Short mmCIF file of N, CA, C and O in Angstrom, two decimals:
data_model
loop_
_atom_site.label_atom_id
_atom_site.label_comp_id
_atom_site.label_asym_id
_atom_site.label_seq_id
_atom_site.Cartn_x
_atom_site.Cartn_y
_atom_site.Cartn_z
N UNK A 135 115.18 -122.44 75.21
CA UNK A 135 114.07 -122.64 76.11
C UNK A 135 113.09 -123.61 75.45
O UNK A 135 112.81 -123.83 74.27
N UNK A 136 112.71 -124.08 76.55
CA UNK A 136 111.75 -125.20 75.84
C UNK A 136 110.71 -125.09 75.44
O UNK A 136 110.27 -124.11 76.04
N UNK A 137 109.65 -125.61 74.52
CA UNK A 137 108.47 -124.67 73.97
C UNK A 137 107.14 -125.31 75.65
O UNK A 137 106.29 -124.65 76.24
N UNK A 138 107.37 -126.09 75.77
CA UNK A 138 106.36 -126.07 77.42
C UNK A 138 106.72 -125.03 78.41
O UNK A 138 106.07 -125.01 79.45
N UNK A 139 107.37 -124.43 78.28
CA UNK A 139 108.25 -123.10 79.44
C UNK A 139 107.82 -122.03 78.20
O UNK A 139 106.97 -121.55 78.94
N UNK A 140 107.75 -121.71 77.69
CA UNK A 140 107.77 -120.38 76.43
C UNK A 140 105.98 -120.77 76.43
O UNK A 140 105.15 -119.87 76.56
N UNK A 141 105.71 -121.75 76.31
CA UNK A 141 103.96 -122.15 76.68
C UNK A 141 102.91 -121.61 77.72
O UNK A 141 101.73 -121.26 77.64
N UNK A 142 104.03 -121.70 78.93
CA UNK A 142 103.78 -121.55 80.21
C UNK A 142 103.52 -120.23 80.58
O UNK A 142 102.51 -119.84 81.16
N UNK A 143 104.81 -119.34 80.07
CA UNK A 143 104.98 -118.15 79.93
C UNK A 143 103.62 -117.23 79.17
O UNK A 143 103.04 -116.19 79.50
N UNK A 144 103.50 -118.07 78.16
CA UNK A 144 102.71 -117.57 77.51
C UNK A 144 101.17 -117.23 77.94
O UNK A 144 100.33 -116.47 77.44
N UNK A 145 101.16 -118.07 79.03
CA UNK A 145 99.30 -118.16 79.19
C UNK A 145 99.29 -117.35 80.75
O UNK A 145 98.28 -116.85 81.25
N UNK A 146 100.69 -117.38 81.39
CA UNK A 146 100.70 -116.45 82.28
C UNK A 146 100.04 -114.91 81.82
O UNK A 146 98.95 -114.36 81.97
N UNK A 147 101.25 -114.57 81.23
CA UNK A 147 100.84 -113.09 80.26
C UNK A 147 99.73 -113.31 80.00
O UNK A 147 98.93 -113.05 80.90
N UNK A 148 99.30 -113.76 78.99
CA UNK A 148 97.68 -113.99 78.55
C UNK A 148 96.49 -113.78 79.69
O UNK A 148 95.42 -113.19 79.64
N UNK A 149 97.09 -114.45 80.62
CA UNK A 149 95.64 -114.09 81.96
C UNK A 149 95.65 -112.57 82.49
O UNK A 149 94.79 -111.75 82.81
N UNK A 150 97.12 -112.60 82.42
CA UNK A 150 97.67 -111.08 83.49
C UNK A 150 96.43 -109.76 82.32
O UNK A 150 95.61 -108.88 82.59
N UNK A 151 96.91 -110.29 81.24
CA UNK A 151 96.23 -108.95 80.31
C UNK A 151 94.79 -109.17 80.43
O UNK A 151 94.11 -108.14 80.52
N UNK A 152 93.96 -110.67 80.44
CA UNK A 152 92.69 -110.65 80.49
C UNK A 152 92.48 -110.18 82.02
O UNK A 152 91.26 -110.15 81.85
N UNK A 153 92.52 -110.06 82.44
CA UNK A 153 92.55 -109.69 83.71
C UNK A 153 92.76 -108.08 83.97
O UNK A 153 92.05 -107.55 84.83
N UNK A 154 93.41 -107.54 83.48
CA UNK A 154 93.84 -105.99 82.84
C UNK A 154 92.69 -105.53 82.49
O UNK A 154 91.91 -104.93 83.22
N UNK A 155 92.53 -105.84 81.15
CA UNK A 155 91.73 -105.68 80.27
C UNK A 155 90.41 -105.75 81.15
O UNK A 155 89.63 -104.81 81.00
N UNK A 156 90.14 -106.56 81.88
CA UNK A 156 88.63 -106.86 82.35
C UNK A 156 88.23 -105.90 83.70
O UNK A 156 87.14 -105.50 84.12
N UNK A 157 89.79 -105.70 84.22
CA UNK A 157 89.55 -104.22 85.26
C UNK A 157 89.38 -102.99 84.68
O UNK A 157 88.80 -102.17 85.40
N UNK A 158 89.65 -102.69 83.80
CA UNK A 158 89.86 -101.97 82.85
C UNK A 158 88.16 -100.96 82.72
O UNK A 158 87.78 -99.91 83.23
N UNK A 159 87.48 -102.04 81.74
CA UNK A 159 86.52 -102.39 81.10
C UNK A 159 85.11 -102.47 81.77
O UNK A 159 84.09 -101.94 81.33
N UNK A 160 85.23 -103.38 83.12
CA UNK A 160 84.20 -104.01 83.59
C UNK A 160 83.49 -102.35 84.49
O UNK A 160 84.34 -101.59 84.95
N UNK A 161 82.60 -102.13 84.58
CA UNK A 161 81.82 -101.12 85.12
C UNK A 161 81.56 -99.88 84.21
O UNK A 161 80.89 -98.93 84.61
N UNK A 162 82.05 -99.92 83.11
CA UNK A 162 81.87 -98.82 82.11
C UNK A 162 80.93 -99.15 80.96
O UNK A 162 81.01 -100.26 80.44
N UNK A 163 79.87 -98.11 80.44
CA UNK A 163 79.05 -98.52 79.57
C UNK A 163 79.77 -98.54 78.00
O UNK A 163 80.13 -97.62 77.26
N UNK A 164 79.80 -99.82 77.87
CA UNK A 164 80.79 -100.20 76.58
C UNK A 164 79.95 -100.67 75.38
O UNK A 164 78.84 -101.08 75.72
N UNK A 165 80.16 -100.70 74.25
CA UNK A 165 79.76 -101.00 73.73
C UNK A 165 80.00 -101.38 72.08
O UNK A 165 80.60 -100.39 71.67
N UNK A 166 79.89 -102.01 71.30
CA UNK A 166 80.74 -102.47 70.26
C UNK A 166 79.36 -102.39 69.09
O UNK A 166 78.56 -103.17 68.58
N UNK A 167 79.58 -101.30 69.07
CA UNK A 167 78.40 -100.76 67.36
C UNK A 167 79.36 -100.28 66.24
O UNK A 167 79.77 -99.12 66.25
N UNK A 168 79.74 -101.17 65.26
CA UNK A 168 80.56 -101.05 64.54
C UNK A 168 79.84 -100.89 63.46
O UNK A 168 80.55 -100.15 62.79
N UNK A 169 78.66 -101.16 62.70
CA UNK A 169 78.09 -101.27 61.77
C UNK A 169 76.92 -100.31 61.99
O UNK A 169 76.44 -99.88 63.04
N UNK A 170 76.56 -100.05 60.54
CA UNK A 170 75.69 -98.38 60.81
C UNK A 170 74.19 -98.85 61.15
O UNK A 170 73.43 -97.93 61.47
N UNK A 171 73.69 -100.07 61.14
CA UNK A 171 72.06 -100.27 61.29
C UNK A 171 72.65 -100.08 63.41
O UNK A 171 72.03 -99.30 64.14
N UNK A 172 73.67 -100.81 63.88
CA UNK A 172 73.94 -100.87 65.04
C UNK A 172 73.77 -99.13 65.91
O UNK A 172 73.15 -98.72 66.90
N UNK A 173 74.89 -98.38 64.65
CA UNK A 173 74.76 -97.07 65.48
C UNK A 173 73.73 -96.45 65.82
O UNK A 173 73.51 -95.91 66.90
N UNK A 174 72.86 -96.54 64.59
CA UNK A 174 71.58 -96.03 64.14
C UNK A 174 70.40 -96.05 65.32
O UNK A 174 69.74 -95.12 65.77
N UNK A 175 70.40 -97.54 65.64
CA UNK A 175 69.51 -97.80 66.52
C UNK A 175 70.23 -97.30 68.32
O UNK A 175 69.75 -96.69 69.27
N UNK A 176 71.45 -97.91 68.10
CA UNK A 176 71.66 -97.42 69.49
C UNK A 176 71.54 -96.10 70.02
O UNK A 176 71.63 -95.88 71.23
N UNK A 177 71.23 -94.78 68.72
CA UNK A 177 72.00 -93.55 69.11
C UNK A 177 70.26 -93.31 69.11
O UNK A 177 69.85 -92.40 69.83
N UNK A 178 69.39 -94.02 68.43
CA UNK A 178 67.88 -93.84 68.77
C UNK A 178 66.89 -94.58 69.93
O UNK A 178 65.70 -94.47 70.20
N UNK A 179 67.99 -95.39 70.48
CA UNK A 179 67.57 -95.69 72.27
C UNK A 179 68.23 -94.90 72.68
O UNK A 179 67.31 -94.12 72.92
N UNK A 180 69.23 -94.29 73.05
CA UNK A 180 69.93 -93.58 73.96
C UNK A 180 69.33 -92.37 74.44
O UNK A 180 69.56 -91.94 75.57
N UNK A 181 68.01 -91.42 73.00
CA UNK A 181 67.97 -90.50 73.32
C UNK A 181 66.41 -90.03 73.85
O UNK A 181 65.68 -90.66 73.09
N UNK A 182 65.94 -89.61 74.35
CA UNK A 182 64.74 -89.21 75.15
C UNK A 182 63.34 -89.08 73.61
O UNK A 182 63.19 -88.26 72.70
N UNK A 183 62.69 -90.20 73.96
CA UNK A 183 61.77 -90.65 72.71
C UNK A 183 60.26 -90.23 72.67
O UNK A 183 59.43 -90.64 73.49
N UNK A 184 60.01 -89.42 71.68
CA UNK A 184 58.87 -88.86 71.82
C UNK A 184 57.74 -89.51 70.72
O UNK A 184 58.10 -90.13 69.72
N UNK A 185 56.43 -89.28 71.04
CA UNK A 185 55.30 -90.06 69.82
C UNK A 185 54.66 -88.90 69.40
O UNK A 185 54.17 -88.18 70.27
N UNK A 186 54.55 -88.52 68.01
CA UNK A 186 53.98 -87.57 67.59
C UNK A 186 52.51 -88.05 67.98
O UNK A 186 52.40 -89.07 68.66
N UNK A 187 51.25 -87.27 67.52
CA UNK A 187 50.11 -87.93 68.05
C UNK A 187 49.61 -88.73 66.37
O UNK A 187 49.05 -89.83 66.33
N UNK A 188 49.86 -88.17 65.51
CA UNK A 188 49.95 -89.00 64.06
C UNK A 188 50.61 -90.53 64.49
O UNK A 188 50.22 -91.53 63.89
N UNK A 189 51.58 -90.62 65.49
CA UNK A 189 51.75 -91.63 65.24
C UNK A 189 51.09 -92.44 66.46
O UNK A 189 50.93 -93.65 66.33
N UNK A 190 50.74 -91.81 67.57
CA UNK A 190 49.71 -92.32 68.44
C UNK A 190 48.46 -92.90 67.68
O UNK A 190 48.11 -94.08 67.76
N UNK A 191 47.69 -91.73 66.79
CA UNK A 191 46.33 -92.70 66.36
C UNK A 191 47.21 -94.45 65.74
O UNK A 191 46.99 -95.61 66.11
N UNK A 192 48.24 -93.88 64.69
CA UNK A 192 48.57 -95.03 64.16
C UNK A 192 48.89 -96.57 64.63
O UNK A 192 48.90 -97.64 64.03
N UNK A 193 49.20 -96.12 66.23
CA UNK A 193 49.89 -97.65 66.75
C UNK A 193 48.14 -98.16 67.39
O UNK A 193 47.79 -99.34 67.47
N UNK A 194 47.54 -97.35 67.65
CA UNK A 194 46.00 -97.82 67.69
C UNK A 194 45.64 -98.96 66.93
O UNK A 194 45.41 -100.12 67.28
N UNK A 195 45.65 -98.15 65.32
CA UNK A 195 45.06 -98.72 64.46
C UNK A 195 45.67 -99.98 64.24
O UNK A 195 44.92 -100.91 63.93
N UNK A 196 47.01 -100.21 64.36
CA UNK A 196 48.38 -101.02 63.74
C UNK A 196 47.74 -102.35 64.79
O UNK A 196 47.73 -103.54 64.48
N UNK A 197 47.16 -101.69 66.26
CA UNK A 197 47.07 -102.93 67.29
C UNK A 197 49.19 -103.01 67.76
O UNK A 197 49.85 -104.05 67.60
N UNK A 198 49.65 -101.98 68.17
CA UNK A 198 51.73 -102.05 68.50
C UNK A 198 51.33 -100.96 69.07
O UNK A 198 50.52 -100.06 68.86
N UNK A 199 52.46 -101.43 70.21
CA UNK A 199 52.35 -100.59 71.95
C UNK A 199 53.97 -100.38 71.27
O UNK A 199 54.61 -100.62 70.24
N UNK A 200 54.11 -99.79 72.55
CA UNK A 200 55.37 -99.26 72.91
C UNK A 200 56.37 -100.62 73.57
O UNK A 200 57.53 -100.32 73.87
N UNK A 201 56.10 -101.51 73.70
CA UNK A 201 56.74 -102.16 73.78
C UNK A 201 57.47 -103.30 72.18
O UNK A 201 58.49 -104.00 72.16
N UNK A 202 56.46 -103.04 71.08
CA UNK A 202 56.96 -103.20 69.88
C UNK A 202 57.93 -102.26 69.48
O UNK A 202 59.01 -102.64 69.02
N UNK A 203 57.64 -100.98 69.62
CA UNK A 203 58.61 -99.77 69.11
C UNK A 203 60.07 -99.95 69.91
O UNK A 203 61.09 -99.67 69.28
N UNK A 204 60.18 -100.32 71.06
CA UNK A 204 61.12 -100.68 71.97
C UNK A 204 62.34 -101.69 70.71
O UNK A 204 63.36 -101.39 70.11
N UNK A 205 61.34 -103.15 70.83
CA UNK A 205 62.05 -104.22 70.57
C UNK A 205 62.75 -103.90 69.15
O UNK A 205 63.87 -104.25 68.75
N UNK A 206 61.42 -102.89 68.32
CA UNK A 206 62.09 -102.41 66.50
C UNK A 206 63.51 -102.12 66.50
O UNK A 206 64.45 -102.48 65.78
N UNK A 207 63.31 -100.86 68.19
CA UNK A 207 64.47 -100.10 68.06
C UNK A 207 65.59 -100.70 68.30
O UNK A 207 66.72 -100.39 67.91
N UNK A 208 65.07 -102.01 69.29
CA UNK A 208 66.21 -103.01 69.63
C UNK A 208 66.90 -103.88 68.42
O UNK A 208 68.12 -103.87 68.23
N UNK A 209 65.86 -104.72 67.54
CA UNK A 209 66.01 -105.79 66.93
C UNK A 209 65.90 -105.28 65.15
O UNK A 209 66.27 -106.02 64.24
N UNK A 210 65.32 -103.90 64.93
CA UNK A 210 64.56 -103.99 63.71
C UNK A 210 66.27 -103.61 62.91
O UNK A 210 67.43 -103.44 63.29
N UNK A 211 65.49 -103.62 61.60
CA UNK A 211 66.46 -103.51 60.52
C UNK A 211 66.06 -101.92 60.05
O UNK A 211 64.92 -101.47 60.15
N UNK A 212 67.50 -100.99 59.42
CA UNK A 212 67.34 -99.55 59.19
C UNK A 212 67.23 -99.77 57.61
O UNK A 212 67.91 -100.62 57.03
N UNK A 213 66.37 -99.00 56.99
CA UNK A 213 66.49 -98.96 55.54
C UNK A 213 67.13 -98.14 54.65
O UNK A 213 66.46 -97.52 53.82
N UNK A 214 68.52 -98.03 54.70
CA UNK A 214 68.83 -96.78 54.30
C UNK A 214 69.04 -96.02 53.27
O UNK A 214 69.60 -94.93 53.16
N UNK A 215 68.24 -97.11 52.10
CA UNK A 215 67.89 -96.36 50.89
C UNK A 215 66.52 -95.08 50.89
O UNK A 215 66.06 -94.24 50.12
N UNK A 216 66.28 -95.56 52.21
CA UNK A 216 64.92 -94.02 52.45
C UNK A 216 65.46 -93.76 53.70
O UNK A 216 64.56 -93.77 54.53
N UNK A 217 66.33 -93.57 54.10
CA UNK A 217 66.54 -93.12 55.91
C UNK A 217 67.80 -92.31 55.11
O UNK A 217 68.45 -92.50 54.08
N UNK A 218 67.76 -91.17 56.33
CA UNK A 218 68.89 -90.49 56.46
C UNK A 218 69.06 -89.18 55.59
O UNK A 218 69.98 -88.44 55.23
N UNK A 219 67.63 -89.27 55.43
CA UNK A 219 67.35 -87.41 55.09
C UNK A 219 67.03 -86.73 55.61
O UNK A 219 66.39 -86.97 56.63
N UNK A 220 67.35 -85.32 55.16
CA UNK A 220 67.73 -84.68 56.07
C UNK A 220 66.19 -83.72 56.17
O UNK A 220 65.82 -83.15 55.15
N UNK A 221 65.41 -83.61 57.36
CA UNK A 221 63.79 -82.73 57.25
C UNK A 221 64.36 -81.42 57.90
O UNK A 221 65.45 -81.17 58.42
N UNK A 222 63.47 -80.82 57.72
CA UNK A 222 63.85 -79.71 58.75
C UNK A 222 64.07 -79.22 59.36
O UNK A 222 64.62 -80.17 59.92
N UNK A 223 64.32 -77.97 60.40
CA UNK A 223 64.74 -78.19 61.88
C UNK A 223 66.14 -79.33 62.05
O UNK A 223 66.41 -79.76 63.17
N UNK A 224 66.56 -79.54 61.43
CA UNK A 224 67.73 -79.91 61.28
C UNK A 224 67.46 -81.80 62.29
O UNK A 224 67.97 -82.19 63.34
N UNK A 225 66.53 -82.45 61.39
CA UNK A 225 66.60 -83.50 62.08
C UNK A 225 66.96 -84.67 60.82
O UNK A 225 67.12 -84.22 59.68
N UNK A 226 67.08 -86.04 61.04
CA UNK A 226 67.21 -86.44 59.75
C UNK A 226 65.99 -87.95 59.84
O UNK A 226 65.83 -88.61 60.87
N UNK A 227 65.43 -88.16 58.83
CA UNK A 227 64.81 -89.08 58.48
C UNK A 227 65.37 -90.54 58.66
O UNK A 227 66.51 -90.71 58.24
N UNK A 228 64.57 -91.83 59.33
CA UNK A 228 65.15 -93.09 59.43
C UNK A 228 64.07 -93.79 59.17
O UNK A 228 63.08 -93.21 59.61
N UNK A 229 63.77 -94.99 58.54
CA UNK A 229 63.02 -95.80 58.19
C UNK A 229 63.29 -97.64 58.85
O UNK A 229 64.11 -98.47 58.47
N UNK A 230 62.55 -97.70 59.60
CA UNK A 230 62.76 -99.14 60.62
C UNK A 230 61.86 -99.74 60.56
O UNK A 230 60.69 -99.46 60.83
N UNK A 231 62.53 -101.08 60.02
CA UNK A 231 61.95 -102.12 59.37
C UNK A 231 61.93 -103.43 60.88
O UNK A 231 62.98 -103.94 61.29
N UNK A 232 60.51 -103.75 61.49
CA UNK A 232 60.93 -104.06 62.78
C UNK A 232 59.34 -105.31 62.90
O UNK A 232 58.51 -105.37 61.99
N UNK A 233 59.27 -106.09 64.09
CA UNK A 233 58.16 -106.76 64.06
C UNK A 233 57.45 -106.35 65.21
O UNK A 233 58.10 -105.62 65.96
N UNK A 234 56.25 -106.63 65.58
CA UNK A 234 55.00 -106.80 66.90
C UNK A 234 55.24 -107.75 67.63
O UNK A 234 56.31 -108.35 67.62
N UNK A 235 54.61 -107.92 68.10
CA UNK A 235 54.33 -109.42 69.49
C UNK A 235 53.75 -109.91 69.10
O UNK A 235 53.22 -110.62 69.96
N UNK A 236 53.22 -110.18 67.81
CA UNK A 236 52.32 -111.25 67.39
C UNK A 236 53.56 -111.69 65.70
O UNK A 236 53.28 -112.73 65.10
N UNK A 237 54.31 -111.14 65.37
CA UNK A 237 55.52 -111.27 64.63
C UNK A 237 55.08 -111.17 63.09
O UNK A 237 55.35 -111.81 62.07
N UNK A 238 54.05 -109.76 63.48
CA UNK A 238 53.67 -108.89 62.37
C UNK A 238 55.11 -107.65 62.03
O UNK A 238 55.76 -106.92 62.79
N UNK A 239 55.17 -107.89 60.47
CA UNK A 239 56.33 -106.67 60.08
C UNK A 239 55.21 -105.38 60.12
O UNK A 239 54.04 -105.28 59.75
N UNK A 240 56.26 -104.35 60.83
CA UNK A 240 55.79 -103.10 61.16
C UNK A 240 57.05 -102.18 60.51
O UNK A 240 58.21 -102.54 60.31
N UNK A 241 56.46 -100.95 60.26
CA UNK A 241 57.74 -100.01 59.47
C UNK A 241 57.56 -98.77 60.58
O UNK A 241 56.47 -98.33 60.96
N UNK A 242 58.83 -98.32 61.00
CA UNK A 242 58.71 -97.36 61.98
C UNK A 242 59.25 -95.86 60.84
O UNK A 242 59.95 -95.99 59.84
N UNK A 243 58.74 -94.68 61.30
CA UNK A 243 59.67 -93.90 60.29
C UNK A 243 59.80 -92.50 61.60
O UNK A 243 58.81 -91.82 61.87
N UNK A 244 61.04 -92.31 62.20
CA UNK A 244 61.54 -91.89 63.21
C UNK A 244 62.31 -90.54 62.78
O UNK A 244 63.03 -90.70 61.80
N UNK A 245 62.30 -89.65 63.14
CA UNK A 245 62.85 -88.63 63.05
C UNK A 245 64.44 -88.38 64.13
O UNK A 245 64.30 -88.14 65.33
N UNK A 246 65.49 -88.45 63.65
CA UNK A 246 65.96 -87.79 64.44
C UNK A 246 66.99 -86.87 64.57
O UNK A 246 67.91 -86.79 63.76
N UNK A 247 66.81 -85.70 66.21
CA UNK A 247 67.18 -84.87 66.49
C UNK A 247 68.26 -84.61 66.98
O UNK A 247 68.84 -85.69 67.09
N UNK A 248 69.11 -83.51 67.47
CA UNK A 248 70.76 -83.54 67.99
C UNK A 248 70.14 -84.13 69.62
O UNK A 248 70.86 -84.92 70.23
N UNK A 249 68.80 -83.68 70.25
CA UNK A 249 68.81 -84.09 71.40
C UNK A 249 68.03 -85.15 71.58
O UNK A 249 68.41 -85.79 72.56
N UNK A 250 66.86 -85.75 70.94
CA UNK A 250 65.85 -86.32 70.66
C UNK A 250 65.44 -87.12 69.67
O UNK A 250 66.00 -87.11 68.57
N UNK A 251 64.23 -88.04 70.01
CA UNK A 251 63.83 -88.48 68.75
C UNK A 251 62.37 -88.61 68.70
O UNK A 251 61.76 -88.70 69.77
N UNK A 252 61.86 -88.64 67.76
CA UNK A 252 60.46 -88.60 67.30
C UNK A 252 60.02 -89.79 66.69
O UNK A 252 60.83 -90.37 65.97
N UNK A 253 58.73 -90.34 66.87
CA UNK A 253 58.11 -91.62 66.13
C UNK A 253 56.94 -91.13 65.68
O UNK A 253 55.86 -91.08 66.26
N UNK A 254 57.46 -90.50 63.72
CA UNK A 254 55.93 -89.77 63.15
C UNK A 254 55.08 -90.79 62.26
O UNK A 254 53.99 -90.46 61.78
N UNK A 255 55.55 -91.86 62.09
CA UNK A 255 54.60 -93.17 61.96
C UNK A 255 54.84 -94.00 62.13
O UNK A 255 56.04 -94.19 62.33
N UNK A 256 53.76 -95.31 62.21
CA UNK A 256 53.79 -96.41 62.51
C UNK A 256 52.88 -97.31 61.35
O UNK A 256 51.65 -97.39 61.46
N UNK A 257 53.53 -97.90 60.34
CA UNK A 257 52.52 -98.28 59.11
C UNK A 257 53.02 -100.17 59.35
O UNK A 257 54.07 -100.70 59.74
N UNK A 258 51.84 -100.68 58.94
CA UNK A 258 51.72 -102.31 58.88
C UNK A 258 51.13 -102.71 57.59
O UNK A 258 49.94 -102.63 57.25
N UNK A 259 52.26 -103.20 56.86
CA UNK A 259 52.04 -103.37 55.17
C UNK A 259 51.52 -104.71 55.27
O UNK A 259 51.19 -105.32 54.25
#
């Protein structure tokens, strides 16, 4: 067989599966968090987010809304030489390294729970 026919063949198959693959796939919440700052944050949007009031005065003072804490959780970096201890009540400690709307570094330090999560400060070094 000739390699333009074995070519031909080839990109047939190739569509048939992208095409598979994309019925497959397309309408389901998918998602590709392979790396642990990825899980970290995604599994701390996913879950119903609460503000201690410690950390209410703090985003006052800081001048960061909730729409900074959003983007941290979106964009920021996890520190996990201080994240991922374990507090009490069986929640574990995370430290998020994230910016403002004015593209001030802000440190988030988030608690979280099997159902929930907590934001018990908000510090601007």
């Amino acid at each position: 067989m000739r390699f333009r026919y074995r070519f031909a063949y080839y990109l047939i198959g190739f569509t048939l599966g992208l095409f598979f693959v994309t019925a497959v796939f397309i309408g389901k919440d998918t998602r590709c968090n392979y790396f642990p700052n990825a899980r970290v944050l995604n599994n701390l949007r996913t879950k119903p987010f609460e503000f201690s009031p410690k950390a209410i005065e703090q985003m006052k003072e800081c001048q960061v809304d909730s729409t900074d804490i959003k983007n941290s959780l979106t964009y920021g970096d996890v520190d996990f030489d201080k994240s991922n201890i374990a507090v009490e009540k069986g929640g574990k400690k995370y430290i998020i390294e994230g910016r403002n709307g004015k593209q001030q570094t802000i440190t988030l330090e988030v608690i979280n729970y099997e159902t929930r999560a907590v934001l018990t400060q908000v510090t601007k070094p």
